[in-house]
CSV table of C-alpha atoms in Angstrom, one decimal:
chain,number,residue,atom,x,y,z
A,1,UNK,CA,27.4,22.6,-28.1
A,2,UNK,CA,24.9,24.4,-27.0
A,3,UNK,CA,21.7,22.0,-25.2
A,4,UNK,CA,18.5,23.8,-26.2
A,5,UNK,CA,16.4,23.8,-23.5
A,6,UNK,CA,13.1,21.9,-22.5
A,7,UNK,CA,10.0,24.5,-22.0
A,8,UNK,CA,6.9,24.4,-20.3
A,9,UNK,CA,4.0,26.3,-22.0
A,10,UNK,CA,2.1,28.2,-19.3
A,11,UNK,CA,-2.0,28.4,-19.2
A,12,UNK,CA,-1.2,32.0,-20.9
A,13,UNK,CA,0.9,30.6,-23.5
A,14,UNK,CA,4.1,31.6,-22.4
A,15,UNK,CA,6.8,29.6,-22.5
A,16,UNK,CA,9.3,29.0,-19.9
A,17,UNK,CA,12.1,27.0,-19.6
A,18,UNK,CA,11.0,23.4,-17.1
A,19,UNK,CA,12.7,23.5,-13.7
A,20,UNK,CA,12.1,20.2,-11.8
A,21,UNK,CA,13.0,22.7,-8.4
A,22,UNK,CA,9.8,24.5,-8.9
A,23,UNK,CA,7.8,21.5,-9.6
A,24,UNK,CA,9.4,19.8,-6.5
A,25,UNK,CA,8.3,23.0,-4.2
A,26,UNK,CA,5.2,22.7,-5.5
A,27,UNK,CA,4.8,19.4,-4.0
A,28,UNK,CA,6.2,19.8,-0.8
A,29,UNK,CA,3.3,22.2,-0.1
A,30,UNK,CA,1.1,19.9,-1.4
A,31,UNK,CA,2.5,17.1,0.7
A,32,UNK,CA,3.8,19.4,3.8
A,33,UNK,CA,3.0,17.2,7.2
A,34,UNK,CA,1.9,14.6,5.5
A,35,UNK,CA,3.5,10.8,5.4
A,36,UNK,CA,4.8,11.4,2.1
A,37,UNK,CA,8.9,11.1,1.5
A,38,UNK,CA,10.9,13.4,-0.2
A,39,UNK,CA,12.2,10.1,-2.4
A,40,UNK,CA,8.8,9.8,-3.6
A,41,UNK,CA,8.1,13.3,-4.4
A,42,UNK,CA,11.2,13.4,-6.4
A,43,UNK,CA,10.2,10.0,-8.5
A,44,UNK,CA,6.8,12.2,-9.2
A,45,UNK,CA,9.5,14.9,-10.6
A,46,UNK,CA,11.4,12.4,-11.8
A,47,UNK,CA,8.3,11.0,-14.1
A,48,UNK,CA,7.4,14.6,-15.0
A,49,UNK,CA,10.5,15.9,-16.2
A,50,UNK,CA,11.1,12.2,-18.6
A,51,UNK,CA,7.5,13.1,-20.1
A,52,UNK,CA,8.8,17.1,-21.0
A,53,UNK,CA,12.4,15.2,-21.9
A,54,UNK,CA,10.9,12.5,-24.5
A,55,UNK,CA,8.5,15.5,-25.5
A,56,UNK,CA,9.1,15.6,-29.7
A,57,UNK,CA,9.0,19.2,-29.5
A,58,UNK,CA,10.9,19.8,-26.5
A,59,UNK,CA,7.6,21.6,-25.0
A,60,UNK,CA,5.1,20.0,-23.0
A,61,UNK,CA,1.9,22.0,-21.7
A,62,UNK,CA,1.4,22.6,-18.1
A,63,UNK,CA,-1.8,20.8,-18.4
A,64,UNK,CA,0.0,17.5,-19.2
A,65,UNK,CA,2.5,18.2,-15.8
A,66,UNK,CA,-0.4,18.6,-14.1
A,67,UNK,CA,-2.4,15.6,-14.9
A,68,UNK,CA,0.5,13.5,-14.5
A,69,UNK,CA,1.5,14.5,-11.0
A,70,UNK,CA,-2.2,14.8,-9.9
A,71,UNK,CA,-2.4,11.3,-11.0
A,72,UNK,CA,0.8,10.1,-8.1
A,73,UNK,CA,-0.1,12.2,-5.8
A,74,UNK,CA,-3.7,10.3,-5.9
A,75,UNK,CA,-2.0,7.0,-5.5
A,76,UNK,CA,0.4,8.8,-3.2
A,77,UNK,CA,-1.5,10.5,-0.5
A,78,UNK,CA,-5.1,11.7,-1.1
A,79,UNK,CA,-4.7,14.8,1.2
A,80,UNK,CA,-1.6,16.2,-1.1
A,81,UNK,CA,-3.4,14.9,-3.9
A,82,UNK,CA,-6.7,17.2,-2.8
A,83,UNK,CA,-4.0,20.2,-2.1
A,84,UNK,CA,-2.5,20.2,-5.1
A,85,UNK,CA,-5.9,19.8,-7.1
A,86,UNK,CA,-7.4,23.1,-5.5
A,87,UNK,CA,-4.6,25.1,-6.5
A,88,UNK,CA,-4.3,23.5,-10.2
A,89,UNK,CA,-7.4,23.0,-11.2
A,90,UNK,CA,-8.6,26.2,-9.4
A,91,UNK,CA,-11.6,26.0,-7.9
A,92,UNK,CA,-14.1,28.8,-8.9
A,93,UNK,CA,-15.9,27.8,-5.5
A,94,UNK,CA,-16.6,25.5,-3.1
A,95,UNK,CA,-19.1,23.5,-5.0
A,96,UNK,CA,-16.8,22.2,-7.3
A,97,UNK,CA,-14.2,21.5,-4.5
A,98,UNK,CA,-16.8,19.4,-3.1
A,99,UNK,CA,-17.3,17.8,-6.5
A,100,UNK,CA,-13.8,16.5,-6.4
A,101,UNK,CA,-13.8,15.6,-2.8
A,102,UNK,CA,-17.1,13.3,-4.0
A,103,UNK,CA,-15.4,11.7,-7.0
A,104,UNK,CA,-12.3,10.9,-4.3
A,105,UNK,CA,-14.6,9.5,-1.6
A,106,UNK,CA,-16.4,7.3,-4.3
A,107,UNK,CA,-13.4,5.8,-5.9
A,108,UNK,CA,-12.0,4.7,-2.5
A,109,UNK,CA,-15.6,3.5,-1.4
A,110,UNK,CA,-15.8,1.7,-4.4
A,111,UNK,CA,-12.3,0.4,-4.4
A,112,UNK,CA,-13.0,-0.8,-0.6
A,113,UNK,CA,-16.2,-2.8,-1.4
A,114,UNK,CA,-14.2,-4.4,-4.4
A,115,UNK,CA,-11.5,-5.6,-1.7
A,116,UNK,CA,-14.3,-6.4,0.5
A,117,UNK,CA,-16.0,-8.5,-2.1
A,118,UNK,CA,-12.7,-10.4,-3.3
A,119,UNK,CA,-11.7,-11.3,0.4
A,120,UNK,CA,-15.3,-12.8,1.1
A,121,UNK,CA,-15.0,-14.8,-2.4
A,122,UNK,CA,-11.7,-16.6,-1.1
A,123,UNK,CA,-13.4,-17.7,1.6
């Protein structure tokens, strides 16, 4: 019997069929030179492709793949994570690139003052 196929529905609607080797490219350029291992890039694929698999329509839209993987790669590394942003969620200028970078910068400021705070409460 025939499997029918898991698709990916493109930003332009088309539909093409998911291939976790081109998601996987995709993050080694996001991750290239950084201290990110190719086991953990594949678990990011790994997640990705269970999300298109337990799909109930067998599609899933390339805005999903992308929010999933942007969301390891920020736990991951912040630098692929930033990479991989400004190619998905393409940039229409530096303005909003710098947006990003902000929201980045403030959720690691804040989440170092939180650390900060619950270390000096132990003491």
């Amino acid at each position: 019997i025939d499997e029918i196929p898991y698709m990916v529905v493109k930003k332009d609607g088309k539909r093409e069929q998911f291939d976790r080797n081109k998601v996987l490219a995709g993050l080694f350029r996001a991750a290239e030179k950084r201290p990110v291992s190719t086991v953990q890039l594949e678990k990011v694929v790994d997640e990705v492709e269970k999300n298109v698999q337990d799909s109930l329509d067998r599609e899933l839209g390339t805005s999903e793949i992308g929010k999933i993987i942007m969301r390891r790669l920020k736990a991951l590394d912040k630098v692929a994570y930033v990479r991989f942003a400004s190619v998905y969620l393409e940039f229409a200028d530096v303005s909003e690139f710098m947006s990003e970078l902000k929201v980045l910068v403030g959720s690691r400021t804040r989440a170092t003052a939180a650390a900060a705070a619950k270390k000096k409460k132990k003491k």
